[in-house]
Coordinates of C-alpha atoms in Angstrom, one line a residue:
M1 CA 72.8 102.3 70.5
L2 CA 73.4 104.8 73.3
P3 CA 76.9 105.1 72.7
A4 CA 79.6 104.0 74.5
M5 CA 82.6 105.6 75.5
S6 CA 86.3 103.1 75.1
A7 CA 88.3 102.4 78.2
P8 CA 90.8 104.9 78.2
D9 CA 94.9 104.1 76.9
P10 CA 96.7 103.4 80.0
R11 CA 99.1 106.0 78.8
A12 CA 97.2 108.7 78.2
N13 CA 95.1 107.7 81.4
P14 CA 95.0 109.7 84.7
I15 CA 92.7 108.8 86.1
L16 CA 93.1 105.6 88.7
L17 CA 90.0 104.8 91.5
G18 CA 90.2 101.7 93.8
H19 CA 93.8 101.0 93.8
E20 CA 95.2 103.7 96.3
A21 CA 97.4 101.2 98.9
A22 CA 99.7 100.3 95.6
E23 CA 99.9 103.6 94.9
R24 CA 100.6 105.0 98.6
T25 CA 103.1 101.6 98.2
L26 CA 104.4 103.5 95.0
S27 CA 105.1 106.2 95.6
D28 CA 107.1 104.8 99.8
A29 CA 109.5 103.4 97.1
I30 CA 110.3 106.7 95.0
H31 CA 109.7 109.1 98.9
L32 CA 111.8 106.9 100.7
G33 CA 114.4 105.8 98.3
R34 CA 113.6 102.1 98.4
M35 CA 113.1 100.8 94.8
H36 CA 112.7 97.6 93.8
H37 CA 114.1 97.1 89.9
A38 CA 111.3 94.8 89.0
W39 CA 107.0 95.8 89.8
L40 CA 105.3 92.6 89.3
I41 CA 101.4 94.5 89.3
T42 CA 99.0 91.7 89.2
G43 CA 95.2 91.3 89.1
P44 CA 92.5 90.8 86.6
E45 CA 92.2 91.8 83.0
G46 CA 90.3 95.3 82.8
I47 CA 91.0 97.1 87.3
G48 CA 93.2 99.3 86.5
K49 CA 97.0 98.0 86.2
A50 CA 98.6 99.9 83.7
T51 CA 96.9 102.9 85.2
L52 CA 99.2 102.2 87.5
A53 CA 101.7 101.0 85.8
F54 CA 101.7 104.0 83.7
R55 CA 101.2 106.5 86.6
F56 CA 103.6 105.7 88.7
A57 CA 106.5 105.5 85.1
R58 CA 105.2 109.0 84.2
R59 CA 106.2 110.4 87.8
L60 CA 109.8 108.1 88.1
L61 CA 110.3 110.3 85.3
A62 CA 108.9 113.8 86.0
G63 CA 112.2 113.2 88.7
E64 CA 112.3 116.5 91.7
G65 CA 110.1 118.3 88.7
G66 CA 107.5 116.0 89.3
D67 CA 105.1 118.5 91.9
Q68 CA 103.0 119.2 88.9
R69 CA 100.5 116.8 89.6
I70 CA 96.6 116.9 91.0
G71 CA 96.0 117.2 94.3
Q72 CA 94.9 119.3 97.6
R73 CA 98.1 120.0 98.9
G74 CA 100.2 123.1 98.8
D75 CA 102.3 121.0 97.0
G76 CA 99.6 120.9 94.4
A77 CA 100.8 116.6 95.7
V78 CA 97.7 114.3 97.4
D79 CA 99.6 112.1 99.9
G80 CA 100.8 109.1 98.4
S81 CA 99.4 109.9 95.3
L82 CA 101.7 110.0 91.9
A83 CA 98.8 112.4 89.9
L84 CA 100.6 114.4 87.4
D85 CA 98.6 117.1 86.1
P86 CA 97.7 116.0 82.0
A87 CA 99.0 119.1 81.4
H88 CA 102.7 118.3 83.3
P89 CA 105.2 117.7 79.7
V90 CA 106.4 114.7 81.3
F91 CA 102.5 113.2 81.3
R92 CA 102.2 114.3 77.7
R93 CA 104.9 112.9 76.4
V94 CA 104.2 109.7 77.7
A95 CA 100.8 109.6 76.5
A96 CA 102.1 110.1 72.8
A97 CA 104.5 107.3 74.1
G98 CA 108.1 109.4 72.8
H99 CA 109.5 109.9 76.0
A100 CA 113.2 108.5 76.0
D101 CA 113.7 108.0 78.7
M102 CA 110.5 105.3 78.6
L103 CA 110.0 102.3 76.4
T104 CA 106.9 98.8 76.9
V105 CA 106.5 96.1 75.3
E106 CA 103.4 94.4 74.1
R107 CA 102.1 91.8 70.8
A108 CA 102.6 93.5 68.3
Y109 CA 100.1 94.3 66.3
D110 CA 100.4 91.2 62.5
E111 CA 99.0 94.2 59.7
K112 CA 98.6 90.7 58.0
T113 CA 96.0 89.9 59.4
K114 CA 94.9 92.7 61.3
R115 CA 95.3 91.9 64.7
R116 CA 97.7 91.3 67.8
K117 CA 100.0 88.8 67.3
R118 CA 99.4 85.9 69.7
D119 CA 102.7 85.9 72.2
I120 CA 105.0 88.8 72.8
A121 CA 108.3 88.4 70.5
V122 CA 112.0 87.3 71.9
D123 CA 113.5 90.4 69.7
D124 CA 111.0 92.8 71.7
V125 CA 112.0 91.6 74.7
R126 CA 115.3 91.8 73.8
K127 CA 115.6 95.5 73.5
I128 CA 114.5 96.8 77.2
N129 CA 118.0 95.1 77.4
G130 CA 119.7 97.4 75.5
F131 CA 117.3 100.0 76.7
M132 CA 118.0 99.8 80.6
A133 CA 121.9 100.2 79.7
L134 CA 121.7 103.9 78.1
T135 CA 122.0 106.6 80.1
A136 CA 118.5 108.1 80.6
A137 CA 118.3 110.7 78.3
E138 CA 117.3 113.5 81.6
G139 CA 119.3 112.2 84.0
G140 CA 116.9 110.6 85.7
W141 CA 115.2 107.2 85.7
R142 CA 114.7 105.0 82.9
V143 CA 111.3 102.2 83.0
A144 CA 110.5 100.1 80.8
V145 CA 107.3 98.4 80.8
V146 CA 105.9 95.3 79.9
D147 CA 101.9 95.3 79.3
G148 CA 100.7 91.5 79.0
A149 CA 104.0 89.5 80.2
E150 CA 101.3 86.8 81.0
D151 CA 101.2 86.8 76.5
L152 CA 105.4 85.7 76.7
N153 CA 106.7 82.6 74.6
Q154 CA 109.4 80.8 76.3
N155 CA 112.1 82.0 74.4
S156 CA 110.9 85.8 75.2
A157 CA 110.4 84.6 79.1
N158 CA 114.6 83.6 79.0
A159 CA 115.3 86.2 77.2
L160 CA 113.4 88.8 80.5
L161 CA 114.5 86.5 82.8
K162 CA 118.7 88.4 81.6
I163 CA 117.7 91.2 82.5
L164 CA 116.3 90.6 86.2
E165 CA 119.0 88.4 86.4
E166 CA 121.7 91.3 85.6
P167 CA 119.3 94.9 86.2
P168 CA 121.7 98.0 86.1
S169 CA 120.9 100.7 88.1
R170 CA 118.4 103.5 87.4
A171 CA 116.3 101.5 85.5
V172 CA 112.9 100.0 86.6
L173 CA 111.2 97.4 84.9
L174 CA 107.3 97.0 85.0
L175 CA 105.6 93.8 84.0
V176 CA 101.7 94.2 84.0
C177 CA 100.1 90.5 83.8
S178 CA 96.1 89.9 84.8
A179 CA 97.6 85.5 84.6
P180 CA 101.2 86.2 87.2
G181 CA 101.0 81.9 86.9
R182 CA 101.7 81.6 83.4
L183 CA 105.4 83.6 84.5
P184 CA 107.5 81.1 85.4
P185 CA 109.1 81.0 88.6
T186 CA 112.8 83.0 88.1
I187 CA 110.5 85.6 87.2
R188 CA 108.4 85.8 89.7
S189 CA 110.8 85.4 92.8
R190 CA 112.4 88.4 91.0
C191 CA 109.7 91.0 91.5
R192 CA 107.9 92.5 93.8
Q193 CA 105.2 91.8 93.6
L194 CA 102.0 93.6 94.0
R195 CA 98.1 92.7 93.5
L196 CA 95.7 95.1 92.5
S197 CA 91.5 93.4 93.4
P198 CA 88.8 94.2 90.9
L199 CA 87.5 97.2 92.1
P200 CA 84.7 97.4 94.8
D201 CA 80.6 98.5 93.6
H202 CA 80.9 102.1 94.8
V203 CA 84.2 102.7 92.7
M204 CA 82.4 101.1 90.0
A205 CA 79.2 103.3 89.9
R206 CA 81.1 106.7 90.1
L207 CA 83.9 105.6 86.3
L208 CA 80.7 103.9 85.5
A209 CA 78.6 108.1 85.9
L210 CA 81.9 109.3 84.0
Y211 CA 82.4 107.6 81.7
L212 CA 78.9 106.9 80.7
P213 CA 76.7 110.0 81.5
E214 CA 73.8 109.1 79.6
R215 CA 73.4 104.7 79.9
S216 CA 70.6 104.3 82.1
Q217 CA 70.6 104.0 86.0
D218 CA 69.4 100.8 84.7
D219 CA 72.3 100.1 83.0
H220 CA 75.5 101.2 85.1
D221 CA 73.3 98.6 87.6
R222 CA 73.5 95.6 84.8
L223 CA 77.2 96.3 83.3
L224 CA 78.0 97.2 87.5
T225 CA 76.8 93.1 88.3
M226 CA 77.9 92.2 84.8
A227 CA 81.9 93.0 84.6
E228 CA 82.6 91.7 88.4
G229 CA 84.9 95.1 89.8
S230 CA 85.8 95.2 85.7
I231 CA 86.0 98.7 84.6
G232 CA 87.2 97.1 81.2
R233 CA 85.0 95.1 80.5
A234 CA 82.3 97.0 82.4
L235 CA 83.2 99.4 78.8
A236 CA 83.6 96.5 76.5
L237 CA 80.8 95.4 77.2
A238 CA 78.9 98.7 77.1
E239 CA 80.5 99.3 73.6
D240 CA 79.7 96.0 72.1
D241 CA 76.1 95.6 73.3
G242 CA 76.5 93.2 76.0
I243 CA 74.1 94.8 77.9
A244 CA 71.6 93.3 74.8
V245 CA 73.6 89.7 75.0
A246 CA 73.4 89.4 78.3
A247 CA 69.5 89.5 78.3
M248 CA 70.3 87.3 76.1
V249 CA 72.1 84.2 77.4
D250 CA 68.4 85.1 80.7
R251 CA 65.9 84.4 78.2
L252 CA 67.9 80.7 77.6
L253 CA 68.7 79.7 81.0
A254 CA 65.7 81.1 82.2
A255 CA 64.0 78.9 78.8
L256 CA 65.5 75.4 80.3
P257 CA 64.3 72.9 80.9
N258 CA 62.3 73.4 77.8
V259 CA 65.0 74.8 75.4
P260 CA 65.0 73.9 71.8
L261 CA 67.7 72.2 70.0
S262 CA 66.9 75.2 67.4
R263 CA 67.1 78.2 69.8
G264 CA 71.4 77.5 69.4
H265 CA 70.3 78.2 65.3
D266 CA 68.2 80.9 66.5
V267 CA 71.2 82.5 68.8
A268 CA 74.3 82.0 65.6
D269 CA 71.2 84.2 63.7
A270 CA 71.6 87.0 65.7
L271 CA 75.5 87.3 66.9
G272 CA 76.6 85.0 63.7
R273 CA 77.4 88.2 62.3
S274 CA 78.6 90.0 64.5
E275 CA 83.0 90.2 65.2
T276 CA 82.1 91.1 69.5
G277 CA 79.7 88.4 69.3
F278 CA 81.0 85.3 70.4
H279 CA 82.7 86.2 73.1
L280 CA 80.5 87.8 74.6
F281 CA 77.5 85.7 74.3
T282 CA 80.2 82.8 75.9
D283 CA 81.7 85.0 78.1
Q284 CA 78.3 85.7 79.9
L285 CA 77.1 81.9 79.3
I286 CA 79.7 80.9 81.8
S287 CA 80.0 83.8 83.8
G288 CA 76.0 83.1 84.9
I289 CA 77.2 78.9 85.4
A290 CA 79.9 80.2 88.1
A291 CA 78.5 82.5 89.4
L292 CA 75.3 79.5 90.1
V293 CA 78.1 77.1 91.1
R294 CA 79.9 80.1 93.5
D295 CA 76.1 80.8 94.8
T296 CA 74.9 77.9 95.5
V297 CA 78.0 76.8 97.1
R298 CA 78.1 80.0 99.5
G299 CA 73.8 79.8 100.4
Q300 CA 73.9 82.6 98.3
A301 CA 72.1 81.7 95.2
D302 CA 68.9 84.3 94.4
P303 CA 65.9 82.3 93.5
E304 CA 66.7 81.9 90.5
Q305 CA 70.0 80.4 90.7
R306 CA 68.4 77.1 93.1
R307 CA 66.2 77.4 90.6
L308 CA 68.6 76.2 87.9
A309 CA 70.5 74.5 89.8
G310 CA 68.5 71.5 91.1
L311 CA 67.8 71.6 87.6
L312 CA 71.3 69.6 87.1
P313 CA 74.3 68.7 90.6
L314 CA 76.7 71.1 91.1
E315 CA 78.8 69.0 89.3
A316 CA 77.6 68.6 86.9
W317 CA 77.2 72.8 85.8
G318 CA 80.6 72.4 86.6
E319 CA 81.5 70.0 83.9
L320 CA 80.2 71.8 81.5
W321 CA 81.2 74.8 82.3
Q322 CA 84.6 73.4 81.4
G323 CA 83.2 72.3 78.0
L324 CA 82.3 75.5 77.3
L325 CA 85.4 76.4 78.4
R326 CA 87.3 75.1 76.8
L327 CA 84.9 75.6 73.5
R328 CA 86.0 79.3 73.5
D329 CA 89.2 78.7 73.8
E330 CA 89.5 75.7 70.6
T331 CA 87.3 78.0 69.1
E332 CA 89.3 81.9 69.5
R333 CA 92.7 80.0 69.6
F334 CA 92.1 77.6 66.6
A335 CA 89.8 81.0 64.7
L336 CA 87.1 78.1 64.3
D337 CA 83.7 78.8 62.3
K338 CA 82.1 80.5 65.0
R339 CA 78.8 79.9 63.9
Q340 CA 78.5 76.9 64.7
A341 CA 80.6 77.6 68.0
L342 CA 77.4 79.1 68.8
V343 CA 75.2 76.6 68.0
S344 CA 77.6 74.0 69.4
C345 CA 76.9 75.6 72.8
V346 CA 73.7 75.7 73.4
G347 CA 73.8 72.3 72.1
M348 CA 75.4 71.3 74.9
L349 CA 74.0 73.4 77.5
T350 CA 69.8 71.2 76.3
G351 CA 71.9 68.3 75.8
R352 CA 72.5 68.0 79.6
M353 CA 68.1 68.8 79.8
S354 CA 67.5 65.9 78.3

């Protein structure tokens, strides 16, 4: 497999493309003195929400000394841009998580399980209150970022609400969230919301050329289709051999309805030992079925989608989509046997055709 670059750490990523309008909104808030105490940045995973949040934070923390920016104007800045040169000391300290006036809260890493915990702990959220109550060490703003706010549990959400109800001066809270519907309405209503959209194809193409220069154009085209406007997802697919897994899903769907039940064991044998194989396979299968239903309803189905749509009523495809989604979520949530789950996925698909 050709090498792939991992998705850049948002704290240290100087590149943000495709979200110029949102960036201009934040830049105007700084320069026009219309700073809201809390911002909720939403949108699908992997499109640059956290990158925008840290970019905004760096610009706030740089203050009047932040004109060492990337751009074309005489002062080094792009109109509406929040970009700082990576050599700027604020950029470097934020990237190293070493700025005294910035705090980041996210799901903690569990050393025992070697994975991140399921929720953002209430004690971690409570740190924000004490942090924001302090005077800025460098005389400017204090900024707290909650990355993955959808992972707040009831207790940590209540702790965050208390902070929002009594916001301190010269302090800004940035919530990065892929599923805002999971946040209490009382939190959403106290934030100014910025919704980011999936990246357009031309932006995705530029980023794929930048991050994956050794990949072929065919690979770029396939990743662009699979990632649905998420550069983070595209890079993860490239790194985890998602193209090969997608091809496996394509072969499975192309063989319908004549797929033997033994195919599930073949899939499990091929992917059962992979750390990411189960998620990649189910993600591609679920996405393919969703696209089949969506494109058919819109009258945009390609010949293969039309063939598949003729095998089952669209309602049955929708029920299959829901069942696969539930199986995937329960398998990952309760750490069930992924090999058996792969067999069950194929069984659910072929069982509908018999």
